[in-house]
mmCIF file of C-alpha atoms and ligand atoms in Angstrom:
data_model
loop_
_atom_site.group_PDB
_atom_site.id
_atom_site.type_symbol
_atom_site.label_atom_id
_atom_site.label_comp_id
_atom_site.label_asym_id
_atom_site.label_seq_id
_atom_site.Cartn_x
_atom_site.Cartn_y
_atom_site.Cartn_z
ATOM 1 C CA UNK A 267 1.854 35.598 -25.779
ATOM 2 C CA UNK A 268 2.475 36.049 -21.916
ATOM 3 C CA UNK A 269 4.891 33.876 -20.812
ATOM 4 C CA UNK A 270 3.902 32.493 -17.729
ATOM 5 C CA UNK A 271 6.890 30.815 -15.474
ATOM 6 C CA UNK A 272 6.272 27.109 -15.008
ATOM 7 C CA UNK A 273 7.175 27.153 -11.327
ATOM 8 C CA UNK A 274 3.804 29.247 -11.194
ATOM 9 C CA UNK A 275 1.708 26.724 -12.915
ATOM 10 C CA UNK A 276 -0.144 24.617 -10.923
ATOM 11 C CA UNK A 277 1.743 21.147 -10.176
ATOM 12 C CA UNK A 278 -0.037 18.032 -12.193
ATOM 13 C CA UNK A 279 -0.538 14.917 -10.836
ATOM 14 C CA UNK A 280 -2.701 12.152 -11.264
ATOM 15 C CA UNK A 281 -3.833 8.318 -10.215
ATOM 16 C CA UNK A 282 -4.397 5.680 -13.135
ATOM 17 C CA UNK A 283 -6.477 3.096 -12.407
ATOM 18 C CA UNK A 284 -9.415 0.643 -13.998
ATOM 19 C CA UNK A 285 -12.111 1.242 -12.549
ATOM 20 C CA UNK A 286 -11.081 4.826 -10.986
ATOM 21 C CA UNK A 287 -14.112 6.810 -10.381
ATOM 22 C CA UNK A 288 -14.253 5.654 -7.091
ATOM 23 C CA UNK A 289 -10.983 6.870 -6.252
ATOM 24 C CA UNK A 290 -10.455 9.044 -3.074
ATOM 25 C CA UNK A 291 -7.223 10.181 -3.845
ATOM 26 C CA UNK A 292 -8.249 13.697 -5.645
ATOM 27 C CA UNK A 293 -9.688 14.797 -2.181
ATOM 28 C CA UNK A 294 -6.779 13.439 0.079
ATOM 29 C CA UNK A 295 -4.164 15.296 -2.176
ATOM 30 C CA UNK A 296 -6.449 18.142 -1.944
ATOM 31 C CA UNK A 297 -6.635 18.531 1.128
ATOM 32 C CA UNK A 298 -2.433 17.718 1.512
ATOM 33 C CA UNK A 299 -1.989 20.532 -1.100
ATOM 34 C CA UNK A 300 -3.868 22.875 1.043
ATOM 35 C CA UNK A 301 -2.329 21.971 4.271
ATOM 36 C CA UNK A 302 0.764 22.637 2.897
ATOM 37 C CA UNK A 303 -0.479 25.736 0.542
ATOM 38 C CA UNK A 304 0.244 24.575 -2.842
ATOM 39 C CA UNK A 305 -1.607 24.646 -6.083
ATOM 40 C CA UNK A 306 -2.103 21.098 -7.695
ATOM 41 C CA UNK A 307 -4.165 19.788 -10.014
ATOM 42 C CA UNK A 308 -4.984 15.965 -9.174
ATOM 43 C CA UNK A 309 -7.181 14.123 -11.220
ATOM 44 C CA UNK A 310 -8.365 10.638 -11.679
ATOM 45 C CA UNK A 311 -6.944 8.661 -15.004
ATOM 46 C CA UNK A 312 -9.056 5.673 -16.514
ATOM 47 C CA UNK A 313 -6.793 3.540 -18.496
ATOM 48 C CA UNK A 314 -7.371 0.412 -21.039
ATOM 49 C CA UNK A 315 -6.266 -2.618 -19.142
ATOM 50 C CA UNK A 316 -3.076 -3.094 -21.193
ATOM 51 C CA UNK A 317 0.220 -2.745 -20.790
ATOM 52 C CA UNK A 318 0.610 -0.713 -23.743
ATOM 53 C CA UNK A 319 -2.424 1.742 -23.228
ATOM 54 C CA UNK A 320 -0.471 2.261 -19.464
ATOM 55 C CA UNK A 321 2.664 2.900 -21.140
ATOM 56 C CA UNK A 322 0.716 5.577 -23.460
ATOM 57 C CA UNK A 323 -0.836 7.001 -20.030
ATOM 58 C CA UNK A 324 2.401 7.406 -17.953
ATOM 59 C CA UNK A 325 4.529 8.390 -20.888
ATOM 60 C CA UNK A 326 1.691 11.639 -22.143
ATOM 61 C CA UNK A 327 1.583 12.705 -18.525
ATOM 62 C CA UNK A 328 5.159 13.169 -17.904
ATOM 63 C CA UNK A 329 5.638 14.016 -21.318
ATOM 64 C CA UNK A 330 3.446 16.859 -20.926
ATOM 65 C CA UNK A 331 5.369 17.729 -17.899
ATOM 66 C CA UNK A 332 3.286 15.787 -14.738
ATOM 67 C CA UNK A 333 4.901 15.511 -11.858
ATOM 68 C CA UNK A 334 3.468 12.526 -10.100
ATOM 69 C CA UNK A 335 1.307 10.067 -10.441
ATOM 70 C CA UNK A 336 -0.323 7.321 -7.999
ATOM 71 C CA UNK A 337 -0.958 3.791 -9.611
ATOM 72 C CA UNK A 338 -3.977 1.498 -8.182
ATOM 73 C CA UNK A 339 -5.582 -1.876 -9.533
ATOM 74 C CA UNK A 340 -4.465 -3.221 -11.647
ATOM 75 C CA UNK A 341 -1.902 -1.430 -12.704
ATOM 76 C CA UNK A 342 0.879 -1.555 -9.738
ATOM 77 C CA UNK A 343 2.392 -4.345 -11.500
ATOM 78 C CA UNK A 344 2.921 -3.546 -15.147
ATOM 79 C CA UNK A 345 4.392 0.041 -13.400
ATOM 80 C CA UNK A 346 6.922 -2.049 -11.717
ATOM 81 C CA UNK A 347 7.267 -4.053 -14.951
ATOM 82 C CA UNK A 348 7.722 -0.489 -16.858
ATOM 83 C CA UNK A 349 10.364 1.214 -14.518
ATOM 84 C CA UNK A 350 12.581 -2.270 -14.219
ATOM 85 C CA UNK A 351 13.141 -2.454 -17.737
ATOM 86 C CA UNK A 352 13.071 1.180 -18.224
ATOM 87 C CA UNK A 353 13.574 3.305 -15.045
ATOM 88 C CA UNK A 354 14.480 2.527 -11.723
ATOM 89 C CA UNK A 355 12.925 1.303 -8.461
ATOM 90 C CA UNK A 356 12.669 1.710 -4.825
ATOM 91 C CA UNK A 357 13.990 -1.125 -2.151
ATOM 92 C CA UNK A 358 10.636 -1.202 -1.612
ATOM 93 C CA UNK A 359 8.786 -1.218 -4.819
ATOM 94 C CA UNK A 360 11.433 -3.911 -5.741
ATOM 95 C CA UNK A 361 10.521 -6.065 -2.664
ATOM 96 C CA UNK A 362 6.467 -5.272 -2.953
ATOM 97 C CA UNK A 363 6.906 -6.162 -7.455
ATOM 98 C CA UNK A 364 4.695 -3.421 -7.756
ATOM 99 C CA UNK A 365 4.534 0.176 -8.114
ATOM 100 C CA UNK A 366 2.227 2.454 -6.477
ATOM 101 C CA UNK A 367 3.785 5.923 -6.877
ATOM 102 C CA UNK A 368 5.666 7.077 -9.878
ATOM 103 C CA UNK A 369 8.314 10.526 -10.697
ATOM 104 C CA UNK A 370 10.839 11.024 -12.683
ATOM 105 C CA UNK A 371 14.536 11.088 -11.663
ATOM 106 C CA UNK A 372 17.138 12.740 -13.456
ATOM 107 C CA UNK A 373 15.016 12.159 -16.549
ATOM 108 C CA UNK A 374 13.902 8.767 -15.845
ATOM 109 C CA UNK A 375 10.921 7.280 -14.585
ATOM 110 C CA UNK A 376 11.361 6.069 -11.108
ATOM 111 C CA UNK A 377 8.808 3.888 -9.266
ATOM 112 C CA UNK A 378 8.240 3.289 -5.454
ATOM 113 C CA UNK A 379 5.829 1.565 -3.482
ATOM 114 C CA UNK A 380 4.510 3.595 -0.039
ATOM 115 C CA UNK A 381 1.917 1.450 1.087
ATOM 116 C CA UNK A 382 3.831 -0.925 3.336
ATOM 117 C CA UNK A 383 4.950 2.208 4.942
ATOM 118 C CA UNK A 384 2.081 3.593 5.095
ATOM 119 C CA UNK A 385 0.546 1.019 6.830
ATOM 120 C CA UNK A 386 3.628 0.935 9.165
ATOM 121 C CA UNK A 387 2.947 5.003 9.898
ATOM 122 C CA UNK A 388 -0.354 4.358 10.970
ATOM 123 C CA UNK A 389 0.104 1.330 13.086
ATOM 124 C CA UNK A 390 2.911 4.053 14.869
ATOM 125 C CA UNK A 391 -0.360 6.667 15.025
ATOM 126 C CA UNK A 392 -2.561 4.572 16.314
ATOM 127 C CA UNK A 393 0.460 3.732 19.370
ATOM 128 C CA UNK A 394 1.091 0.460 18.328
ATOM 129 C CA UNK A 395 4.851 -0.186 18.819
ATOM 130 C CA UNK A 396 6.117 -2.301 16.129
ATOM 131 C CA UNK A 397 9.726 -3.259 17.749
ATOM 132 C CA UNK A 398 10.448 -6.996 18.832
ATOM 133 C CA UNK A 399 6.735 -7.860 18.460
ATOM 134 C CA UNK A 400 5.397 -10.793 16.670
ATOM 135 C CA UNK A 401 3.363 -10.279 13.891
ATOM 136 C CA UNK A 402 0.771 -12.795 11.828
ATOM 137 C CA UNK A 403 -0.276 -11.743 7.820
ATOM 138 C CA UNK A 404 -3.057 -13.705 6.700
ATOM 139 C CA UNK A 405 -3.303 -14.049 2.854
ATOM 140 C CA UNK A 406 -0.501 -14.550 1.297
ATOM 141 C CA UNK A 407 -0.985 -12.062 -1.966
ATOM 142 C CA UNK A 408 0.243 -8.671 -3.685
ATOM 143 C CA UNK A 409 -1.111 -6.536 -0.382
ATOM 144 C CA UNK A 410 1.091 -8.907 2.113
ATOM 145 C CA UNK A 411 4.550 -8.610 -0.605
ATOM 146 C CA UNK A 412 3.776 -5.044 0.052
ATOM 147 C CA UNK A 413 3.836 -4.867 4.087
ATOM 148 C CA UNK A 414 6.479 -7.209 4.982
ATOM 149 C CA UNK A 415 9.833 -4.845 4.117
ATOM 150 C CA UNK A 416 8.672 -1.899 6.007
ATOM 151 C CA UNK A 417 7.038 -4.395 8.880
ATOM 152 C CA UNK A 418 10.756 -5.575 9.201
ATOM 153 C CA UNK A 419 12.365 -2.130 8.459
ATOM 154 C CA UNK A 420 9.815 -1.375 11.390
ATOM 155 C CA UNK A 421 11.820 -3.758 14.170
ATOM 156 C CA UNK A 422 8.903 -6.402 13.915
ATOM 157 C CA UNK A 423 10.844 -9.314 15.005
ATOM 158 C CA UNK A 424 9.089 -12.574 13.419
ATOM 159 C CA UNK A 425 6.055 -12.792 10.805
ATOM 160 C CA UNK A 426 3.830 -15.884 10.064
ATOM 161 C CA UNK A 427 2.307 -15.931 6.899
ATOM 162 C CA UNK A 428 -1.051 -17.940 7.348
ATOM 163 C CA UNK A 429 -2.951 -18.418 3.869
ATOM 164 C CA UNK A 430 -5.693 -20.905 2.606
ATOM 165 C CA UNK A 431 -3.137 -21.760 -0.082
ATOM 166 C CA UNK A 432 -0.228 -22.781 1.938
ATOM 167 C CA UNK A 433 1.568 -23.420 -1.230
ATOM 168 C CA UNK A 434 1.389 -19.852 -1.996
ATOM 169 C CA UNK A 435 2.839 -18.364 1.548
ATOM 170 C CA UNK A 436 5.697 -20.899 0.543
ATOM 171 C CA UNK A 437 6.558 -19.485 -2.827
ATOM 172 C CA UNK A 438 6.031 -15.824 -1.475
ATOM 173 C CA UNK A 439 8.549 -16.800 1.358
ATOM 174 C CA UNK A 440 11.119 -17.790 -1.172
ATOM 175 C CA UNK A 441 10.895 -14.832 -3.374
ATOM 176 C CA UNK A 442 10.826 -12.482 -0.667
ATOM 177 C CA UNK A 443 14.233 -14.276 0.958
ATOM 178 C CA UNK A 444 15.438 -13.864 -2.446
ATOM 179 C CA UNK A 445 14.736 -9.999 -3.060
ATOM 180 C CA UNK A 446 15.643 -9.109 0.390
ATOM 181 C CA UNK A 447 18.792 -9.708 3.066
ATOM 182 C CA UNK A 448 16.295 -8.401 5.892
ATOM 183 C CA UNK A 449 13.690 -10.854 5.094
ATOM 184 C CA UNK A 450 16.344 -13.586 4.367
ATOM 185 C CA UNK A 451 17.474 -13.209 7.906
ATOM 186 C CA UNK A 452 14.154 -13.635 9.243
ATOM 187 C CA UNK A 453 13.038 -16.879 8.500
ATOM 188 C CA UNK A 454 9.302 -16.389 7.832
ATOM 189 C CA UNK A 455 7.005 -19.048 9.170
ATOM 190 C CA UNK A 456 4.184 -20.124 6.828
ATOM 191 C CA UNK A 457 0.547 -22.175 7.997
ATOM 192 C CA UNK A 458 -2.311 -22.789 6.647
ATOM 193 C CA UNK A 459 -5.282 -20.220 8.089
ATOM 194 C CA UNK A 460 -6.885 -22.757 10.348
ATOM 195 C CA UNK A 461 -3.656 -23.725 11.952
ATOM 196 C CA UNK A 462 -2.700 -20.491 12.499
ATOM 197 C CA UNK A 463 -2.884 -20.287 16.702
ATOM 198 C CA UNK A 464 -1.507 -18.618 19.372
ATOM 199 C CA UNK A 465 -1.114 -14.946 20.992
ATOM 200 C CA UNK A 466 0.090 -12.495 18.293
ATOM 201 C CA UNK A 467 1.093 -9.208 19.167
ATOM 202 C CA UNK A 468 -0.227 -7.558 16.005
ATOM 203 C CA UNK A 469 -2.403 -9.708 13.676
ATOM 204 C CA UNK A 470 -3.036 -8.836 9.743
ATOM 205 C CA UNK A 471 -6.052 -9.490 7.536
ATOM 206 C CA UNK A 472 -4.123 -9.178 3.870
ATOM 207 C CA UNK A 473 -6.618 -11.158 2.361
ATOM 208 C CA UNK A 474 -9.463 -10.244 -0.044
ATOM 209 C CA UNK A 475 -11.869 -11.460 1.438
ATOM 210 C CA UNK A 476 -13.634 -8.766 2.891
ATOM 211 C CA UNK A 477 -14.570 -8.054 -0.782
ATOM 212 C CA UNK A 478 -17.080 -10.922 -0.599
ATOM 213 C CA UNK A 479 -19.419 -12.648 2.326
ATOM 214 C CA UNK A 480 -16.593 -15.070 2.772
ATOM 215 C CA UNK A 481 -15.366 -15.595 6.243
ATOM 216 C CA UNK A 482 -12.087 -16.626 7.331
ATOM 217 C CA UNK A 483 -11.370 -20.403 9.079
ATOM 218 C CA UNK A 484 -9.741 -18.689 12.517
ATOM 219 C CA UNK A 485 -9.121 -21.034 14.966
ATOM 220 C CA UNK A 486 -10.688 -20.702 18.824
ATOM 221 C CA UNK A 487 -7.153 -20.381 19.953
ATOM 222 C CA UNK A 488 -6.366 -17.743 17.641
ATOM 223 C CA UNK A 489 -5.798 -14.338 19.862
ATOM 224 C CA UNK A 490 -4.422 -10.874 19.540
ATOM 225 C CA UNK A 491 -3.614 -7.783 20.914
ATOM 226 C CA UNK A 492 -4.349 -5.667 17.754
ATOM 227 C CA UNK A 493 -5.945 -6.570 14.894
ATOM 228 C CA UNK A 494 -5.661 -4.786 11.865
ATOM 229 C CA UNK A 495 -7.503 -5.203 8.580
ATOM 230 C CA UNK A 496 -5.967 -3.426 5.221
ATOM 231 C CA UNK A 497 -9.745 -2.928 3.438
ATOM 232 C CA UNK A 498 -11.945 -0.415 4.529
ATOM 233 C CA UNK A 499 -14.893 1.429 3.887
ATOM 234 C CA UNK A 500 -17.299 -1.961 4.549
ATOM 235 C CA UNK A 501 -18.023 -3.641 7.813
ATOM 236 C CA UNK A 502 -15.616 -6.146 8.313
ATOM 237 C CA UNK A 503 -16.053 -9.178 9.925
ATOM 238 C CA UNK A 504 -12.435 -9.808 11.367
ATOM 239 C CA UNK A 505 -12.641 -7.176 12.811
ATOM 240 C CA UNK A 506 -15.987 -7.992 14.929
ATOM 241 C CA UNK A 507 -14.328 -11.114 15.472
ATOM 242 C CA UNK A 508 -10.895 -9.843 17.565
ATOM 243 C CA UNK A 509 -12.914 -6.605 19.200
ATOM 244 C CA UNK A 510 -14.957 -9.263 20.577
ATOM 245 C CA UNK A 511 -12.246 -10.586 22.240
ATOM 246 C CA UNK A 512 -11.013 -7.693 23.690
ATOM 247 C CA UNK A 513 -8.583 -6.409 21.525
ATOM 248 C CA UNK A 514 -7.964 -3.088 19.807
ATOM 249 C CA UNK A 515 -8.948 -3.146 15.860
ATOM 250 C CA UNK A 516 -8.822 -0.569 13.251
ATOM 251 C CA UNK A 517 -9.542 -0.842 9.458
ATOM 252 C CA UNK A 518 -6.803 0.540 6.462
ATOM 253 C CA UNK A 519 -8.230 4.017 5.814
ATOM 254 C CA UNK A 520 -5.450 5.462 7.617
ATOM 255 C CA UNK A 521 -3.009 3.173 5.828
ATOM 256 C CA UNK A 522 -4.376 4.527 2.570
ATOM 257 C CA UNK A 523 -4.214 7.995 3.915
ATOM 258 C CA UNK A 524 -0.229 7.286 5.243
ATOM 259 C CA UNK A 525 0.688 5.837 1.595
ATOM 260 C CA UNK A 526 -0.923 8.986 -0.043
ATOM 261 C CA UNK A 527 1.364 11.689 2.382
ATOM 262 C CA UNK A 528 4.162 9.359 1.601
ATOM 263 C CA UNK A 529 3.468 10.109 -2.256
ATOM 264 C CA UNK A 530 2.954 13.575 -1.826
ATOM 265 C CA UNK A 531 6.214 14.165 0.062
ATOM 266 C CA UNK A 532 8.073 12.928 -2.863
ATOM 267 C CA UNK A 533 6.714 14.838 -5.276
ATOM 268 C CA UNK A 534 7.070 18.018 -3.490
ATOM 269 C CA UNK A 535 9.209 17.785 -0.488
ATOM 270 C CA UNK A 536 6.274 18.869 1.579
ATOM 271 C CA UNK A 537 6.043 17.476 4.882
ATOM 272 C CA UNK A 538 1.957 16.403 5.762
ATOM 273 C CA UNK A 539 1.447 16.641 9.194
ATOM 274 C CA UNK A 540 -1.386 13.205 10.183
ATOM 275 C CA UNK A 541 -3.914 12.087 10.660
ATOM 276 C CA UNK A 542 -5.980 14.304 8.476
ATOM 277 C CA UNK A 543 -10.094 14.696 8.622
ATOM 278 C CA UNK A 544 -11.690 14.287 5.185
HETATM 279 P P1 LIG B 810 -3.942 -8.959 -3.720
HETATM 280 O O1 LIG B 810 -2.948 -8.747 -4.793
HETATM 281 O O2 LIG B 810 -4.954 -7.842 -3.591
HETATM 282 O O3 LIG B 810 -3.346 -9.300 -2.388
HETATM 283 P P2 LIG B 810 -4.435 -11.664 -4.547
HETATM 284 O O4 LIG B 810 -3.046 -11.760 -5.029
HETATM 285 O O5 LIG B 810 -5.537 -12.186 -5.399
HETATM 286 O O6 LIG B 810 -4.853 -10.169 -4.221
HETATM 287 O O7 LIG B 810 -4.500 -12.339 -3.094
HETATM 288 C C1 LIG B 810 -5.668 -12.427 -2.399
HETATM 289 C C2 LIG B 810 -5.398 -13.136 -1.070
HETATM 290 O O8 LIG B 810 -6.639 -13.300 -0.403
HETATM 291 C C3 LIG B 810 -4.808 -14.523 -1.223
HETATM 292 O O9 LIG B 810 -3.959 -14.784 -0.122
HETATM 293 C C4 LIG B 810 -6.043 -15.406 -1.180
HETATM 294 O O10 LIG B 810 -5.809 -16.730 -0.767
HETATM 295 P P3 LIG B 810 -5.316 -17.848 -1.840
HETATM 296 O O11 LIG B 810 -3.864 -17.591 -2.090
HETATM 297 O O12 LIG B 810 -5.566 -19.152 -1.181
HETATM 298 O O13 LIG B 810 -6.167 -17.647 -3.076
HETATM 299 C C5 LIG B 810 -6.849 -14.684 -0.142
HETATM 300 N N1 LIG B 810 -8.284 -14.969 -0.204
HETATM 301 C C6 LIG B 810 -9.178 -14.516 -1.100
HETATM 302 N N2 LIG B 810 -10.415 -14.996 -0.833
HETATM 303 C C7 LIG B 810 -10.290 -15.790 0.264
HETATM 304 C C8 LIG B 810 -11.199 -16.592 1.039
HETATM 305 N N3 LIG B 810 -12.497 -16.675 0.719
HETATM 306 N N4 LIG B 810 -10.706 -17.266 2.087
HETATM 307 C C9 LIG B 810 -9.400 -17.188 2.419
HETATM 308 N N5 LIG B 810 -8.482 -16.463 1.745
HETATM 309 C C10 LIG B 810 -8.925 -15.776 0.674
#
């Protein structure tokens, strides 16, 4: 048998999901691979939704000698579960409780979570400063635990959290100031969505909503000089709503883009140069 040398293998990675044939991230690591010149394989992984047919998942692919692998709904959390009791986290996979990106480190599974600073490296492409500016999250769910860290890290200098449960934005507050000195020290305000007002510098739609023909309760004297909104690939209302008004929008494709270099550069120490064109 020819014994071929495993540095000349193609690299294995792959994103576990449920559903996943809609993924993107095949072609965006692609296209990262060829940028930089390297030979991956990067496929999409259906998985049970169990915690125990996800263990089976990670465990054969790094078994079998995978090198990373992405994890999207609704899976982020029982990764984090999986690498507290048995691996080790990220500050900001600890923050976010949930895992997006996994490796393993000296032998053990390691999780992080690269989509708050993803979001944070395209807010910096797109020119918005982040430093001393005030910043409003509506929703008040997984997707805003993941953004406020790197927000912070960022030099943001306060965050509201507005959500339609206000209860919710309280209890997030908490555990954040718990898991976090940064966010301690930054005494988050909380409001309901409709009472949300004033002139934010950069303005958040963390909600789900934009998965159904929902709209959101904004107030007339709700304003903004950016508005942001983490879905994409749909129209999305919100952001109709602030370009009206004169401010600059943008939906989260190049958030999902940023988290996916972030990934990448992990696993291979490969720097991606952004934005790319898909
Ligand atoms: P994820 O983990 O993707 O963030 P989630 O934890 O279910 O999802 O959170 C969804 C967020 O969208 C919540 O803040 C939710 O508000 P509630 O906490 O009040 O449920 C918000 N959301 C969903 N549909 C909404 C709607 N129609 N109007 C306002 N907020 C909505």
């Amino acid at each position: 048998m020819t014994h071929v040398s495993p540095l000349l293998r193609p690299q294995h990675f792959i994103v576990i999901g449920n559903p996943i044939a809609h993924s993107k991230s095949p072609a965006i690591h692609q296209h990262f691979a060829q940028q930089v010149g390297l030979d991956i394989r990067y496929a999409r992984q259906f998985c049970p939704d169990n915690a125990d047919s996800f263990a089976a998942v990670v465990d054969a692919f790094f078994n079998g000698g995978g090198i990373g692998a992405n994890v999207t709904v609704p899976f982020k959390e029982m990764a984090y579960q999986r690498c507290h009791t048995q691996g080790t986290l990220s500050a900001h996979a600890t923050v976010a409780g949930a895992v997006n990106t996994l490796m393993l480190q000296e032998g053990r599974l390691h999780g992080d979570n690269t989509d708050g600073q993803g979001l944070v490296n395209h807010l910096h492409q797109l020119g918005w400063g982040l430093d001393k500016t005030n910043v409003a999250i509506i929703g008040a769910g997984g997707a805003t635990r993941g953004i406020i860290l790197p927000l912070l890290e960022a030099g943001v200098a306060t965050v509201t959290i507005a959500n339609r449960t206000l209860s919710k934005a309280e209890q997030l507050v908490v555990q954040l100031g718990a898991a976090s000195a940064l966010i301690q020290s930054k005494a988050l305000a909380t409001t309901t969505i409709e009472q949300l007002t004033g002139n934010f510098d950069i303005l958040i739609n963390a909600t789900s909503i934009g998965l159904s023909d929902a709209t959101l309760p904004l107030s007339d004297e709700l304003c903004c000089e950016f508005a942001y909104d983490l879905m994409y690939g749909r129209e999305l209302p919100f952001l109709t709503h602030f370009a009206k008004q004169g401010a600059q929008v943008s939906d989260g494709y190049g958030m999902l883009i940023g988290q996916a270099a972030l990934s990448f550069e992990q696993w291979t120490a490969k720097k991606i140069a952004l934005p790319i064109t898909l």
